[in-house]
Tab-separated table of C-alpha atoms and ligand atoms in Angstrom:
chain	number	residue	atom	x	y	z
A	1147	MET	CA	14.973	21.190	5.929
A	1148	LEU	CA	14.954	19.453	2.528
A	1149	ILE	CA	14.788	15.662	2.344
A	1150	LEU	CA	15.282	13.597	-0.795
A	1151	GLY	CA	13.028	10.514	-0.654
A	1152	ILE	CA	13.680	7.497	-2.890
A	1153	GLU	CA	11.430	4.474	-3.442
A	1154	THR	CA	12.166	1.413	-5.622
A	1155	SER	CA	10.713	-1.482	-3.605
A	1156	CYS	CA	8.413	-2.834	-6.304
A	1157	ASP	CA	7.553	-1.552	-9.788
A	1158	GLU	CA	7.561	2.208	-9.254
A	1159	THR	CA	10.786	4.202	-9.589
A	1160	ALA	CA	10.080	7.243	-7.445
A	1161	SER	CA	11.823	10.299	-6.055
A	1162	ALA	CA	10.460	13.247	-4.054
A	1163	ILE	CA	11.673	16.412	-2.378
A	1164	ILE	CA	10.053	17.193	0.973
A	1165	LYS	CA	10.376	20.497	2.814
A	1166	ASP	CA	10.177	20.430	6.627
A	1167	GLY	CA	8.062	17.270	6.526
A	1168	ARG	CA	5.064	19.412	5.608
A	1169	GLU	CA	5.462	20.387	1.986
A	1170	ILE	CA	5.849	18.162	-1.080
A	1171	LEU	CA	8.004	20.205	-3.484
A	1172	SER	CA	8.021	17.389	-6.039
A	1173	ASN	CA	6.809	13.802	-6.229
A	1174	VAL	CA	7.920	11.959	-9.374
A	1175	VAL	CA	6.682	8.408	-9.959
A	1176	SER	CA	7.743	6.429	-13.018
A	1177	SER	CA	5.482	3.404	-13.238
A	1178	GLN	CA	6.665	0.203	-14.911
A	1179	VAL	CA	3.146	-1.154	-15.271
A	1180	LYS	CA	3.311	-1.371	-19.058
A	1181	PHE	CA	6.313	-3.715	-18.852
A	1182	HIS	CA	4.624	-6.088	-16.377
A	1183	LYS	CA	1.059	-6.007	-17.738
A	1184	ASN	CA	1.476	-8.989	-20.058
A	1185	PHE	CA	2.741	-11.114	-17.173
A	1186	TRP	CA	-0.163	-10.219	-14.837
A	1187	GLY	CA	2.209	-9.285	-12.070
A	1188	VAL	CA	5.589	-7.764	-11.349
A	1189	VAL	CA	8.509	-9.687	-12.880
A	1190	PRO	CA	11.419	-9.089	-10.454
A	1191	GLU	CA	14.147	-9.240	-13.120
A	1192	ILE	CA	12.398	-6.691	-15.355
A	1193	ALA	CA	11.653	-4.478	-12.341
A	1194	SER	CA	15.262	-4.154	-11.203
A	1195	ARG	CA	16.518	-3.515	-14.753
A	1196	LYS	CA	13.955	-0.746	-15.292
A	1197	HIS	CA	14.839	0.805	-11.916
A	1198	ILE	CA	18.490	0.977	-13.013
A	1199	GLU	CA	17.454	2.752	-16.237
A	1200	MET	CA	15.096	5.197	-14.559
A	1201	ILE	CA	16.503	6.012	-11.125
A	1202	LEU	CA	18.893	8.828	-12.093
A	1203	PRO	CA	16.508	10.596	-14.532
A	1204	VAL	CA	13.708	10.330	-11.957
A	1205	ILE	CA	15.851	11.835	-9.179
A	1206	GLN	CA	16.988	14.603	-11.538
A	1207	GLU	CA	13.376	15.324	-12.502
A	1208	SER	CA	12.353	15.554	-8.841
A	1209	LEU	CA	15.167	18.076	-8.208
A	1210	ASN	CA	14.215	20.091	-11.303
A	1211	LYS	CA	10.524	20.190	-10.404
A	1212	ALA	CA	11.360	21.306	-6.855
A	1213	LYS	CA	13.749	23.923	-8.323
A	1214	VAL	CA	16.581	22.749	-6.078
A	1215	SER	CA	19.905	21.011	-6.624
A	1216	LEU	CA	21.630	18.203	-4.730
A	1217	LYS	CA	23.599	20.873	-2.843
A	1218	ASP	CA	20.368	21.984	-1.138
A	1219	ILE	CA	19.436	18.512	0.134
A	1220	GLU	CA	19.946	17.943	3.860
A	1221	GLY	CA	19.060	14.263	4.230
A	1222	VAL	CA	18.455	11.183	2.064
A	1223	ALA	CA	15.639	8.744	2.933
A	1224	VAL	CA	15.179	5.475	1.054
A	1225	THR	CA	13.037	2.348	1.347
A	1226	PHE	CA	15.183	-0.626	2.433
A	1227	GLY	CA	12.332	-3.161	2.767
A	1228	PRO	CA	10.016	-4.942	2.420
A	1229	GLY	CA	9.954	-5.507	-1.333
A	1230	LEU	CA	11.845	-7.178	-4.162
A	1231	LEU	CA	15.530	-7.571	-3.326
A	1232	GLY	CA	16.913	-6.534	-6.726
A	1233	SER	CA	14.574	-3.528	-6.847
A	1234	LEU	CA	15.310	-2.382	-3.297
A	1235	LEU	CA	19.055	-2.562	-3.965
A	1236	VAL	CA	18.852	-0.044	-6.820
A	1237	GLY	CA	17.288	2.746	-4.736
A	1238	LEU	CA	19.325	1.870	-1.674
A	1239	THR	CA	22.653	1.933	-3.513
A	1240	VAL	CA	21.950	5.253	-5.224
A	1241	ALA	CA	20.734	6.799	-1.940
A	1242	LYS	CA	23.868	5.629	-0.130
A	1243	GLY	CA	26.027	7.048	-2.925
A	1244	ILE	CA	24.389	10.477	-2.669
A	1245	ALA	CA	24.534	10.498	1.146
A	1246	TYR	CA	28.206	9.460	1.136
A	1247	ALA	CA	29.281	11.863	-1.604
A	1248	ARG	CA	27.566	14.838	-0.001
A	1249	ASN	CA	28.141	13.757	3.595
A	1250	LEU	CA	24.413	13.796	4.389
A	1251	PRO	CA	22.367	11.984	7.021
A	1252	PHE	CA	21.105	8.681	5.601
A	1253	ILE	CA	17.738	7.269	6.705
A	1254	GLY	CA	16.563	3.747	5.844
A	1255	ILE	CA	12.771	3.589	5.702
A	1256	ASN	CA	10.344	0.713	6.218
A	1257	HIS	CA	7.974	0.828	3.227
A	1258	LEU	CA	4.981	-0.146	5.392
A	1259	GLU	CA	5.658	2.642	7.854
A	1260	ALA	CA	5.997	5.061	4.921
A	1261	HIS	CA	2.454	4.123	3.789
A	1262	LEU	CA	1.230	5.127	7.270
A	1263	TYR	CA	3.078	8.443	7.072
A	1264	ALA	CA	1.158	9.253	3.876
A	1265	CYS	CA	-1.844	9.354	6.201
A	1266	PHE	CA	-0.120	11.256	9.041
A	1267	PHE	CA	0.901	13.844	6.433
A	1268	LYS	CA	-2.725	14.574	5.608
A	1269	TYR	CA	-3.747	14.673	9.278
A	1270	PRO	CA	-0.775	16.218	11.117
A	1271	HIS	CA	-2.782	16.576	14.334
A	1272	LEU	CA	-3.810	12.932	14.421
A	1273	THR	CA	-2.303	11.306	17.478
A	1274	PRO	CA	-2.060	7.634	18.510
A	1275	PRO	CA	-3.333	5.327	19.932
A	1276	LEU	CA	-4.725	4.199	16.606
A	1277	ILE	CA	-5.672	1.094	14.694
A	1278	GLY	CA	-3.822	0.919	11.353
A	1279	LEU	CA	-4.689	-1.133	8.297
A	1280	ILE	CA	-2.149	-1.370	5.487
A	1281	ILE	CA	-3.714	-2.815	2.348
A	1282	SER	CA	-1.618	-3.038	-0.800
A	1283	GLY	CA	-0.491	-5.394	-3.534
A	1284	GLY	CA	1.942	-7.133	-1.217
A	1285	HIS	CA	0.512	-6.497	2.253
A	1286	THR	CA	-2.523	-6.813	4.459
A	1287	GLU	CA	-1.472	-5.843	7.966
A	1288	LEU	CA	-3.679	-4.858	10.861
A	1289	ILE	CA	-1.704	-3.049	13.507
A	1290	TYR	CA	-2.034	-1.223	16.783
A	1291	ILE	CA	-0.120	2.045	17.055
A	1292	SER	CA	0.460	2.855	20.704
A	1293	LYS	CA	0.545	6.279	22.359
A	1294	ASP	CA	4.338	6.208	22.012
A	1295	LYS	CA	4.034	5.374	18.305
A	1296	GLU	CA	5.140	1.797	18.775
A	1297	TYR	CA	3.711	-0.742	16.375
A	1298	GLU	CA	2.156	-4.056	17.275
A	1299	LEU	CA	1.062	-6.486	14.588
A	1300	LEU	CA	-2.468	-7.687	15.338
A	1301	GLY	CA	-3.135	-9.675	12.180
A	1302	SER	CA	-1.963	-10.229	8.625
A	1303	THR	CA	-2.918	-12.307	5.624
A	1304	ARG	CA	-2.263	-16.025	5.646
A	1305	ASP	CA	-2.276	-16.222	1.857
A	1306	ASP	CA	-2.918	-13.491	-0.740
A	1307	ALA	CA	-2.701	-9.785	0.033
A	1308	VAL	CA	-5.882	-7.781	-0.667
A	1309	GLY	CA	-4.444	-5.996	-3.703
A	1310	GLU	CA	-3.138	-9.313	-5.004
A	1311	ALA	CA	-6.691	-10.739	-4.756
A	1312	PHE	CA	-8.002	-7.751	-6.776
A	1313	ASP	CA	-5.263	-8.368	-9.369
A	1314	LYS	CA	-5.958	-12.118	-9.594
A	1315	VAL	CA	-9.728	-11.699	-9.839
A	1316	ALA	CA	-9.204	-9.129	-12.608
A	1317	ARG	CA	-7.123	-11.701	-14.440
A	1318	ILE	CA	-9.830	-14.371	-14.042
A	1319	LEU	CA	-12.337	-11.886	-15.471
A	1320	GLY	CA	-10.029	-11.057	-18.400
A	1321	LEU	CA	-9.593	-7.455	-17.254
A	1322	GLU	CA	-6.346	-5.526	-17.124
A	1323	TYR	CA	-3.466	-5.298	-14.643
A	1324	PRO	CA	-3.408	-3.868	-11.987
A	1325	GLY	CA	-6.858	-5.143	-11.137
A	1326	GLY	CA	-7.915	-2.826	-8.302
A	1327	PRO	CA	-8.826	0.313	-10.281
A	1328	VAL	CA	-10.607	-1.581	-13.072
A	1329	ILE	CA	-12.618	-3.740	-10.649
A	1330	GLU	CA	-13.644	-0.627	-8.722
A	1331	LYS	CA	-14.723	1.013	-11.990
A	1332	ILE	CA	-16.867	-1.783	-13.404
A	1333	ALA	CA	-18.281	-2.705	-9.974
A	1334	LYS	CA	-20.159	0.610	-10.045
A	1335	LYS	CA	-22.465	-0.862	-12.683
A	1336	GLY	CA	-22.938	-4.186	-10.906
A	1337	ASP	CA	-25.220	-5.558	-8.201
A	1338	PRO	CA	-23.076	-6.435	-5.152
A	1339	SER	CA	-25.689	-8.829	-3.778
A	1340	SER	CA	-26.150	-10.791	-7.002
A	1341	ILE	CA	-23.510	-13.458	-6.405
A	1342	SER	CA	-22.905	-15.152	-3.105
A	1343	LEU	CA	-19.206	-15.499	-2.331
A	1344	PRO	CA	-17.778	-17.032	0.859
A	1345	LEU	CA	-16.509	-15.078	3.866
A	1346	SER	CA	-13.259	-16.658	5.048
A	1347	HIS	CA	-13.460	-18.605	8.297
A	1348	PHE	CA	-10.714	-19.710	10.628
A	1349	LYS	CA	-10.993	-22.354	13.339
A	1350	ASP	CA	-9.673	-19.780	15.769
A	1351	ASN	CA	-12.488	-17.255	16.342
A	1352	GLU	CA	-10.201	-14.788	18.064
A	1353	THR	CA	-7.754	-14.412	15.187
A	1354	LEU	CA	-7.282	-11.095	13.462
A	1355	ASP	CA	-5.644	-12.713	10.443
A	1356	PHE	CA	-7.044	-12.491	6.925
A	1357	SER	CA	-7.438	-14.869	4.006
A	1358	PHE	CA	-8.332	-13.897	0.463
A	1359	SER	CA	-7.482	-16.990	-1.542
A	1360	GLY	CA	-10.881	-18.616	-0.851
A	1361	ILE	CA	-12.882	-15.775	-2.369
A	1362	LYS	CA	-10.538	-15.639	-5.368
A	1363	THR	CA	-10.996	-19.383	-5.963
A	1364	ALA	CA	-14.768	-19.016	-5.558
A	1365	VAL	CA	-14.755	-16.409	-8.344
A	1366	LEU	CA	-12.636	-18.737	-10.490
A	1367	TYR	CA	-15.059	-21.693	-10.064
A	1368	TYR	CA	-18.053	-19.453	-10.686
A	1369	VAL	CA	-16.567	-18.168	-13.952
A	1370	GLU	CA	-15.421	-21.615	-15.104
A	1371	ASP	CA	-18.872	-23.034	-14.479
A	1372	LEU	CA	-20.516	-20.319	-16.594
A	1373	LYS	CA	-17.954	-20.867	-19.358
A	1374	ARG	CA	-18.664	-24.614	-19.364
A	1375	LYS	CA	-22.360	-23.872	-19.714
A	1376	ASN	CA	-21.676	-21.326	-22.456
A	1377	LYS	CA	-23.395	-18.628	-20.433
A	1378	PRO	CA	-22.395	-14.943	-20.442
A	1379	ILE	CA	-20.081	-13.817	-17.621
A	1380	PRO	CA	-21.667	-10.972	-15.619
A	1381	LEU	CA	-18.402	-9.058	-15.118
A	1382	GLU	CA	-19.954	-6.074	-13.357
A	1383	ASN	CA	-21.925	-8.220	-10.907
A	1384	ILE	CA	-18.915	-10.389	-10.101
A	1385	ALA	CA	-16.700	-7.332	-9.561
A	1386	ALA	CA	-19.307	-5.679	-7.307
A	1387	SER	CA	-19.936	-8.868	-5.292
A	1388	PHE	CA	-16.207	-9.520	-4.875
A	1389	GLN	CA	-15.501	-5.936	-3.816
A	1390	LEU	CA	-18.332	-5.992	-1.275
A	1391	LYS	CA	-17.141	-9.271	0.237
A	1392	VAL	CA	-13.582	-7.940	0.558
A	1393	ALA	CA	-14.935	-4.807	2.243
A	1394	GLU	CA	-16.920	-6.967	4.693
A	1395	MET	CA	-13.870	-9.103	5.504
A	1396	LEU	CA	-11.706	-6.063	6.193
A	1397	LEU	CA	-14.389	-4.324	8.247
A	1398	LYS	CA	-14.934	-7.413	10.399
A	1399	ARG	CA	-11.286	-7.359	11.461
A	1400	ILE	CA	-11.266	-3.589	11.977
A	1401	VAL	CA	-14.231	-3.917	14.343
A	1402	GLN	CA	-12.502	-6.751	16.234
A	1403	ALA	CA	-9.346	-4.636	16.585
A	1404	ILE	CA	-11.332	-1.607	17.775
A	1405	ASN	CA	-13.080	-3.711	20.418
A	1406	LEU	CA	-9.871	-5.429	21.463
A	1407	ARG	CA	-7.928	-2.204	22.006
A	1408	GLY	CA	-10.713	0.241	22.846
A	1409	VAL	CA	-9.456	2.653	20.201
A	1410	ASN	CA	-11.847	4.669	18.039
A	1411	LYS	CA	-9.517	6.049	15.351
A	1412	VAL	CA	-8.518	3.985	12.324
A	1413	ILE	CA	-6.008	4.873	9.629
A	1414	VAL	CA	-6.099	2.952	6.358
A	1415	ALA	CA	-3.192	3.180	3.894
A	1416	GLY	CA	-1.623	1.412	0.874
A	1417	GLY	CA	-2.709	1.109	-2.758
A	1418	VAL	CA	-6.083	-0.493	-2.008
A	1419	SER	CA	-7.011	2.383	0.330
A	1420	SER	CA	-7.587	4.521	-2.785
A	1421	ASN	CA	-10.741	2.454	-3.433
A	1422	ARG	CA	-13.670	4.854	-2.976
A	1423	PHE	CA	-16.184	2.083	-2.400
A	1424	LEU	CA	-14.120	0.700	0.499
A	1425	ARG	CA	-13.698	4.166	1.982
A	1426	SER	CA	-17.410	4.905	2.054
A	1427	PHE	CA	-18.344	1.354	3.076
A	1428	PHE	CA	-16.116	1.560	6.174
A	1429	LYS	CA	-17.474	4.958	7.146
A	1430	GLU	CA	-21.110	3.986	6.571
A	1431	LYS	CA	-21.113	0.601	8.216
A	1432	ILE	CA	-19.172	1.233	11.335
A	1433	SER	CA	-20.911	2.336	14.506
A	1434	ARG	CA	-20.921	5.938	15.644
A	1435	GLY	CA	-17.873	7.407	17.320
A	1436	VAL	CA	-15.263	5.739	15.119
A	1437	ASP	CA	-13.266	7.975	12.767
A	1438	PHE	CA	-11.492	6.811	9.624
A	1439	PHE	CA	-8.458	8.517	8.094
A	1440	PHE	CA	-7.169	7.866	4.575
A	1441	PRO	CA	-4.193	9.390	2.695
A	1442	SER	CA	-4.849	11.692	-0.253
A	1443	MET	CA	-5.402	9.661	-3.427
A	1444	GLU	CA	-1.969	10.339	-4.974
A	1445	LEU	CA	-0.186	9.136	-1.838
A	1446	CYS	CA	-2.048	5.787	-1.557
A	1447	THR	CA	-0.113	3.829	-4.165
A	1448	ASP	CA	3.678	3.594	-4.035
A	1449	ASN	CA	5.493	6.936	-4.127
A	1450	ALA	CA	8.602	8.565	-2.687
A	1451	ALA	CA	6.870	11.494	-0.968
A	1452	MET	CA	5.725	9.160	1.811
A	1453	VAL	CA	9.336	7.941	2.151
A	1454	GLY	CA	10.691	11.499	2.380
A	1455	ILE	CA	8.002	12.512	4.901
A	1456	CYS	CA	8.734	9.490	7.088
A	1457	GLY	CA	12.465	10.226	6.694
A	1458	TYR	CA	12.021	13.787	7.939
A	1459	TYR	CA	10.390	12.617	11.182
A	1460	LYS	CA	12.990	9.857	11.710
A	1461	LEU	CA	15.800	12.373	11.204
A	1462	LYS	CA	14.187	14.755	13.687
A	1463	GLU	CA	14.148	11.905	16.207
A	1464	GLY	CA	17.832	11.232	15.482
A	1465	LYS	CA	17.030	7.877	13.882
A	1466	THR	CA	19.546	7.774	11.049
A	1467	SER	CA	20.990	4.582	9.560
A	1468	PRO	CA	24.563	3.436	8.896
A	1469	LEU	CA	25.684	3.248	5.272
A	1470	SER	CA	26.147	-0.490	5.854
A	1471	LEU	CA	22.318	-0.888	6.008
A	1472	ASP	CA	21.306	-3.800	3.802
A	1473	ALA	CA	18.072	-4.337	1.874
A	1474	ASN	CA	15.571	-6.477	3.768
A	1475	PRO	CA	12.934	-7.965	1.404
A	1476	SER	CA	10.899	-9.458	4.271
A	1477	LEU	CA	11.069	-6.523	6.683
A	1478	ARG	CA	8.011	-6.354	8.972
A	1479	ILE	CA	6.256	-3.432	10.598
A	1480	ILE	CA	7.516	-4.443	14.067
B	2185	KG4	O1	0.705	0.241	-2.397
B	2185	KG4	P1	0.829	-0.278	-3.791
B	2185	KG4	O2	1.046	0.715	-4.893
B	2185	KG4	O3	2.018	-1.299	-3.910
B	2185	KG4	C1	2.386	-2.188	-2.911
B	2185	KG4	O4	3.056	-1.765	-1.947
B	2185	KG4	O5	1.981	-3.370	-3.080
B	2185	KG4	O6	-0.477	-1.154	-4.090
B	2185	KG4	C2	-0.741	-1.704	-5.343
B	2185	KG4	C3	-2.011	-2.537	-5.222
B	2185	KG4	C4	-2.354	-3.343	-6.489
B	2185	KG4	O7	-2.614	-4.680	-6.124
B	2185	KG4	C5	-3.600	-2.644	-7.023
B	2185	KG4	O8	-4.485	-3.526	-7.704
B	2185	KG4	C6	-4.217	-2.122	-5.754
B	2185	KG4	O9	-3.137	-1.698	-4.962
B	2185	KG4	N1	-5.115	-0.992	-6.019
B	2185	KG4	C7	-6.431	-1.008	-5.779
B	2185	KG4	C8	-6.942	0.227	-6.246
B	2185	KG4	N2	-5.897	0.971	-6.722
B	2185	KG4	C9	-4.778	0.204	-6.574
B	2185	KG4	N3	-7.228	-1.958	-5.248
B	2185	KG4	C10	-8.538	-1.694	-5.158
B	2185	KG4	N4	-9.107	-0.538	-5.588
B	2185	KG4	C11	-8.345	0.446	-6.121
B	2185	KG4	N5	-8.907	1.584	-6.544
B	2186	ZN	ZN1	3.386	-0.084	-1.134
C-alpha cells in the first residue's frame, strides 16, 4: 500500500511516499532555513508563503523520485497540528484536495506522534510500554506509552523548548541559526566542565516538567560580563558546558520517569535527538538494563516520511479523518 505523507507544520515543506509502512520510496524536504536565518527564528508569515510556493513542486518531486504517479497512491496522510496555523493550513488543504479528487482515505496526523513513529520505523519490533522523550525546536515532552499504545503526558517544558534553547544560546554566542548543529560541532573542542551553569529547580520535587530559560539567561549574563570586561568569549567552552547541562537536565527527568513507571526502554525523537553527544551521554550515564532507541539521523528533524509511516499504521487501524478536519496549532500528544 502506498501512502503520500505531507508535512508543513513549521519551516520545512516536505512530501514522502511510503510503501507498506516499511519502505521509504522518497522523502523530499525543502528547508526554508535561509529565509528565516536573519530573523533568528521562523517568521510565520514567510513560512506560509514559502509553503504555498513549494508544496506542489515538492509533492511532484516525491512522486518522481518514487517512480509513481498520484494514481498509485492509496492514502494521504498530513500533519494537522501542532505547529504554525498558516503553515499547517497549506499542507492540510493540498492533502484534502488530493484525497477528495482521487477519493482516497485521508489521515490527519499529530506531528508529535509522527516524530515517535520515526523511531518505531527503525525498530519495528520495539513494543510498549515505553518512556518517550520528544525534543525539538517547539517541544519538550516526556511521555509514557502504555502497552496499548496510549499516550500519557508526564512532563513538558514550562518555558523554552530544548531546541529553542540551543537556538537562543547560538544567537547569544553570535553563531548561526538553527543553533543545535553548530553548538554540537563547536562543543567538541570545548571543556564541558569549564563553566558552571545552573540546573533548573522547581519547588515541587516530584515534577517531571522542564525549564530551559534559566540556563539560557545564565549564558547571556556570562557572555555580557565578559564583553563588559573586554575579555575573549570562550565559545567552545560555553557550548560544551551548555550542552552538558542540557543533557543532565534531560537525563534527570528520564531517570525519574523510568523509576515512576518501572519501564526500561526509552525512545527519544525530534530534531534535538540527532545530537550525538546527547545520544552517547544518555547511554553512558544511565544504569544497566535501560535501552535507548533513536530514529535514524535523517528522520530526526522535520520530514514527511514520519508522517506517511504514522499514516500507514493509522489507516491499518481504520483511523481515518473527515475532510472537515481543521488545523490545530496547539494539538497535544494526548
Ligand atoms: O524537529 P525539528 O526539525 O522541528 C520541530 O518540530 O521543532 O527540530 C528543530 C530543532 C531546532 O531547534 C534545532 O536547533 C534542533 O532541533 N537541532 C539540534 C540538532 N539538530 C537540530 N539540537 C541539538 N543538536 C543537534 N545536532
Ligand atoms: Zn518536529
